[in-house]
C-alpha cells in the first residue's frame, strides 16, 4: 500500500514529500493510521547523516500515535479503532536474554523505527513522518490518555521513556536530589517525570530565558549552567543527574555536583564525543558515569500508564508537514517549548 510521507534523499538535502510503500499486515501485525508524530533531535541527527550509517531515502519519526486500522489473524491485544503508539522499536530477535527481560532496546538485533534493517522495501525501516505504519503486535503500545491529549502523548514514546527508564533504573525516590541537564524535548519530560516521582528536581539550562518556564514544568530550582557561582552552590549535593544535551560539553562541570556514589547518566547522543572526564572527579567520590538508551516495551507501557494516571503529557507545538524543515532549524536554536509534533493529516495536503 502506498502512503504519503516526508523524508530526505541525502543528508544535505531538506525533507520533502515522498510516497512510500507499507507491507500488508501479516498475522501478527497491527496496521496503524498515524495521527501525530513528534520530532526528536535524533531524527535530525539521523536524517542529516550526523550519525554514521544513514540510508536514503530516510523517513524519520519514532514518536508515533494513532488508531488501529487493521489487525492480523493472530493479533490478540488490539482491535480496529484502538488508540495506540509506536516508539523507537519495531522489531527485535524476540528470544535473547534482553528480549526475554523485556529490554528489547538492548537486543543486538533491535530494529529501529527508521533506518533499521528490514525485509520490507526499500530494505530499511521508514518512520512516523508518514500516514500509516505496520508493526508486529509486540511493539505496539496502548494509550490510555483521553483522545483530546493524543498529540501531546506522542513525545512520551521517545522523550518520555528515555528519561523515565534511567529515573527508574537509578531508583529515584521521594526527596532524592535529581538534576536534569538540558531543557529540550527529553529534558522537559525528565523534569515532569522526576517531579511526579517526588524528587527534588534541579533543572540545568544554558538558556536564561527558560528559567521561569522550567519551574512551571516542576523544577524546584533552575541553574544556568554557564554561571559558575550558581553551579558551585550545588557542589557534592546530587544523588543522580540525567544529561539530555545534544552536543558535546564539559561533563566534569556536572560530575563535581554529585555526592559520594552519585551517578551521571548520559542520554543525549551528540555526533562527536565529549572530552574525557577528569578521572579524579570519579575516584575521589566513587562516582559513576553511565548511559541509557530509550526503554523496553513493558517499561514503555508502564511509563504511558504512569503518565495517563497523573495526566502527564508533553508541552508541544503542533505543526504542518511543510513546516518540518523550519522546525528543525528552530529546534537547533532551542526555540521550541518543548517538542514539535507533526499533524500527520497534513502529509496528504
Ligand atoms: P532538543 O529538544 O534539541 O534538546 C536538547 C537540549 O540540550 C536543548 O534544548 C538545550 O537545552 C541543550 N543544549 C545545550 N547546548 C546545546 C547545543 N550546543 N546543541 C544542542 N542542544 C544543546 O533534543 P532532544 O530531542 O531532547 O534530544 C537530546 C539528545 O538526546 C539528542 O542528542 C538525541 O539524539 C538524544 N536522544 C537519545 C536517546 C537515547 O535513547 N539515549 C533517545 C532520544 C534522544 P538548554 O537550552 O536548556 O540548555
Ligand atoms: Zn527520539
PDB file of C-alpha atoms in Angstrom, residues 41-155:
ATOM      1  CA  UNK A  41      16.563  15.550  17.941  1.00  0.00           C
ATOM      2  CA  UNK A  42      17.598  12.002  16.943  1.00  0.00           C
ATOM      3  CA  UNK A  43      15.502  12.470  13.763  1.00  0.00           C
ATOM      4  CA  UNK A  44      17.688  15.442  12.869  1.00  0.00           C
ATOM      5  CA  UNK A  45      20.969  13.637  13.749  1.00  0.00           C
ATOM      6  CA  UNK A  46      19.915  10.688  11.550  1.00  0.00           C
ATOM      7  CA  UNK A  47      18.382  12.415   8.527  1.00  0.00           C
ATOM      8  CA  UNK A  48      21.288  14.876   8.297  1.00  0.00           C
ATOM      9  CA  UNK A  49      23.739  11.940   8.465  1.00  0.00           C
ATOM     10  CA  UNK A  50      25.357  13.350  11.616  1.00  0.00           C
ATOM     11  CA  UNK A  51      25.405   9.783  12.933  1.00  0.00           C
ATOM     12  CA  UNK A  52      27.073   7.088  10.828  1.00  0.00           C
ATOM     13  CA  UNK A  53      25.077   4.810   8.530  1.00  0.00           C
ATOM     14  CA  UNK A  54      22.020   6.753   7.392  1.00  0.00           C
ATOM     15  CA  UNK A  55      20.271   5.100   4.440  1.00  0.00           C
ATOM     16  CA  UNK A  56      18.393   7.278   1.958  1.00  0.00           C
ATOM     17  CA  UNK A  57      15.629   7.998   1.371  1.00  0.00           C
ATOM     18  CA  UNK A  58      15.283   8.471   5.118  1.00  0.00           C
ATOM     19  CA  UNK A  59      11.851   8.986   6.688  1.00  0.00           C
ATOM     20  CA  UNK A  60      12.361   9.834  10.376  1.00  0.00           C
ATOM     21  CA  UNK A  61       9.842   9.725  13.224  1.00  0.00           C
ATOM     22  CA  UNK A  62       9.610   7.453  16.273  1.00  0.00           C
ATOM     23  CA  UNK A  63       7.101   9.251  18.478  1.00  0.00           C
ATOM     24  CA  UNK A  64       4.029   7.834  16.765  1.00  0.00           C
ATOM     25  CA  UNK A  65       0.401   7.847  17.915  1.00  0.00           C
ATOM     26  CA  UNK A  66      -2.757   6.912  16.062  1.00  0.00           C
ATOM     27  CA  UNK A  67      -5.569   4.437  15.681  1.00  0.00           C
ATOM     28  CA  UNK A  68      -5.518   0.783  14.751  1.00  0.00           C
ATOM     29  CA  UNK A  69      -6.847   0.422  11.184  1.00  0.00           C
ATOM     30  CA  UNK A  70      -6.452  -3.360  10.761  1.00  0.00           C
ATOM     31  CA  UNK A  71      -5.040  -6.341  12.651  1.00  0.00           C
ATOM     32  CA  UNK A  72      -3.660  -9.707  11.542  1.00  0.00           C
ATOM     33  CA  UNK A  73      -5.390 -13.009  12.367  1.00  0.00           C
ATOM     34  CA  UNK A  74      -3.123 -13.769  15.362  1.00  0.00           C
ATOM     35  CA  UNK A  75      -3.265 -10.333  16.981  1.00  0.00           C
ATOM     36  CA  UNK A  76      -4.805 -10.683  20.436  1.00  0.00           C
ATOM     37  CA  UNK A  77      -4.307  -7.420  22.325  1.00  0.00           C
ATOM     38  CA  UNK A  78      -5.506  -4.831  19.820  1.00  0.00           C
ATOM     39  CA  UNK A  79      -8.553  -4.224  17.652  1.00  0.00           C
ATOM     40  CA  UNK A  80      -9.588  -1.739  14.995  1.00  0.00           C
ATOM     41  CA  UNK A  81     -10.142   1.720  16.455  1.00  0.00           C
ATOM     42  CA  UNK A  82      -7.831   1.352  19.493  1.00  0.00           C
ATOM     43  CA  UNK A  83      -5.602   4.312  20.370  1.00  0.00           C
ATOM     44  CA  UNK A  84      -2.006   3.133  20.157  1.00  0.00           C
ATOM     45  CA  UNK A  85       1.578   4.289  19.978  1.00  0.00           C
ATOM     46  CA  UNK A  86       4.848   3.151  18.414  1.00  0.00           C
ATOM     47  CA  UNK A  87       8.163   4.298  19.821  1.00  0.00           C
ATOM     48  CA  UNK A  88      11.722   3.680  18.669  1.00  0.00           C
ATOM     49  CA  UNK A  89      11.495  -0.123  18.303  1.00  0.00           C
ATOM     50  CA  UNK A  90       9.602  -2.057  15.598  1.00  0.00           C
ATOM     51  CA  UNK A  91      11.372  -5.435  15.865  1.00  0.00           C
ATOM     52  CA  UNK A  92      13.996  -7.456  17.773  1.00  0.00           C
ATOM     53  CA  UNK A  93      15.088 -11.107  17.873  1.00  0.00           C
ATOM     54  CA  UNK A  94      12.379 -11.960  20.484  1.00  0.00           C
ATOM     55  CA  UNK A  95      14.427 -14.753  22.120  1.00  0.00           C
ATOM     56  CA  UNK A  96      17.678 -13.370  23.557  1.00  0.00           C
ATOM     57  CA  UNK A  97      18.213 -12.609  27.253  1.00  0.00           C
ATOM     58  CA  UNK A  98      17.447  -8.913  26.624  1.00  0.00           C
ATOM     59  CA  UNK A  99      14.171  -9.643  24.817  1.00  0.00           C
ATOM     60  CA  UNK A 100      13.210 -12.192  27.500  1.00  0.00           C
ATOM     61  CA  UNK A 101      13.802  -9.481  30.107  1.00  0.00           C
ATOM     62  CA  UNK A 102      11.566  -7.039  28.203  1.00  0.00           C
ATOM     63  CA  UNK A 103      14.634  -4.988  27.343  1.00  0.00           C
ATOM     64  CA  UNK A 104      14.218  -5.178  23.572  1.00  0.00           C
ATOM     65  CA  UNK A 105      16.018  -1.823  23.417  1.00  0.00           C
ATOM     66  CA  UNK A 106      19.278  -3.651  24.261  1.00  0.00           C
ATOM     67  CA  UNK A 107      18.706  -6.653  21.931  1.00  0.00           C
ATOM     68  CA  UNK A 108      21.644  -6.791  19.474  1.00  0.00           C
ATOM     69  CA  UNK A 109      19.070  -7.303  16.690  1.00  0.00           C
ATOM     70  CA  UNK A 110      16.773  -4.485  17.739  1.00  0.00           C
ATOM     71  CA  UNK A 111      15.274  -2.793  14.664  1.00  0.00           C
ATOM     72  CA  UNK A 112      14.729   0.935  14.979  1.00  0.00           C
ATOM     73  CA  UNK A 113      11.535   2.522  13.676  1.00  0.00           C
ATOM     74  CA  UNK A 114      13.599   4.186  10.959  1.00  0.00           C
ATOM     75  CA  UNK A 115      16.924   3.298   9.326  1.00  0.00           C
ATOM     76  CA  UNK A 116      16.796  -0.278  10.676  1.00  0.00           C
ATOM     77  CA  UNK A 117      17.314  -3.389   8.529  1.00  0.00           C
ATOM     78  CA  UNK A 118      14.057  -4.996   7.324  1.00  0.00           C
ATOM     79  CA  UNK A 119      12.807  -7.314   4.577  1.00  0.00           C
ATOM     80  CA  UNK A 120      10.295  -4.622   3.587  1.00  0.00           C
ATOM     81  CA  UNK A 121      11.132  -2.314   0.674  1.00  0.00           C
ATOM     82  CA  UNK A 122      13.413  -0.458   0.373  1.00  0.00           C
ATOM     83  CA  UNK A 123      15.413  -2.674   2.822  1.00  0.00           C
ATOM     84  CA  UNK A 124      15.414  -0.302   5.787  1.00  0.00           C
ATOM     85  CA  UNK A 125      12.622   0.900   8.034  1.00  0.00           C
ATOM     86  CA  UNK A 126      10.796   4.164   7.351  1.00  0.00           C
ATOM     87  CA  UNK A 127       9.415   6.071  10.306  1.00  0.00           C
ATOM     88  CA  UNK A 128       6.441   8.033  11.515  1.00  0.00           C
ATOM     89  CA  UNK A 129       6.514  11.081   9.239  1.00  0.00           C
ATOM     90  CA  UNK A 130       4.015   9.054   7.201  1.00  0.00           C
ATOM     91  CA  UNK A 131       0.308   8.301   7.044  1.00  0.00           C
ATOM     92  CA  UNK A 132       0.420   4.647   8.119  1.00  0.00           C
ATOM     93  CA  UNK A 133       2.761   2.116   9.682  1.00  0.00           C
ATOM     94  CA  UNK A 134       2.576  -1.678  10.048  1.00  0.00           C
ATOM     95  CA  UNK A 135       4.231  -3.163  13.149  1.00  0.00           C
ATOM     96  CA  UNK A 136       4.367  -6.559  14.910  1.00  0.00           C
ATOM     97  CA  UNK A 137       1.960  -6.528  17.876  1.00  0.00           C
ATOM     98  CA  UNK A 138       4.775  -6.964  20.421  1.00  0.00           C
ATOM     99  CA  UNK A 139       5.984  -3.399  19.784  1.00  0.00           C
ATOM    100  CA  UNK A 140       2.575  -1.680  19.876  1.00  0.00           C
ATOM    101  CA  UNK A 141       1.742   0.372  22.989  1.00  0.00           C
ATOM    102  CA  UNK A 142      -1.720   1.061  24.377  1.00  0.00           C
ATOM    103  CA  UNK A 143      -2.642   4.705  25.023  1.00  0.00           C
ATOM    104  CA  UNK A 144      -4.990   5.303  27.947  1.00  0.00           C
ATOM    105  CA  UNK A 145      -4.916   9.117  27.876  1.00  0.00           C
ATOM    106  CA  UNK A 146      -8.072  10.913  26.646  1.00  0.00           C
ATOM    107  CA  UNK A 147      -8.104  11.274  22.864  1.00  0.00           C
ATOM    108  CA  UNK A 148      -8.008  15.071  23.172  1.00  0.00           C
ATOM    109  CA  UNK A 149      -4.451  14.747  24.525  1.00  0.00           C
ATOM    110  CA  UNK A 150      -3.265  12.460  21.742  1.00  0.00           C
ATOM    111  CA  UNK A 151      -0.874  14.896  20.023  1.00  0.00           C
ATOM    112  CA  UNK A 152       0.795  15.714  23.356  1.00  0.00           C
ATOM    113  CA  UNK A 153       1.146  11.995  24.165  1.00  0.00           C
ATOM    114  CA  UNK A 154       3.296  11.373  21.054  1.00  0.00           C
ATOM    115  CA  UNK A 155       6.584  12.624  22.624  1.00  0.00           C
TER     116      UNK A 155
END
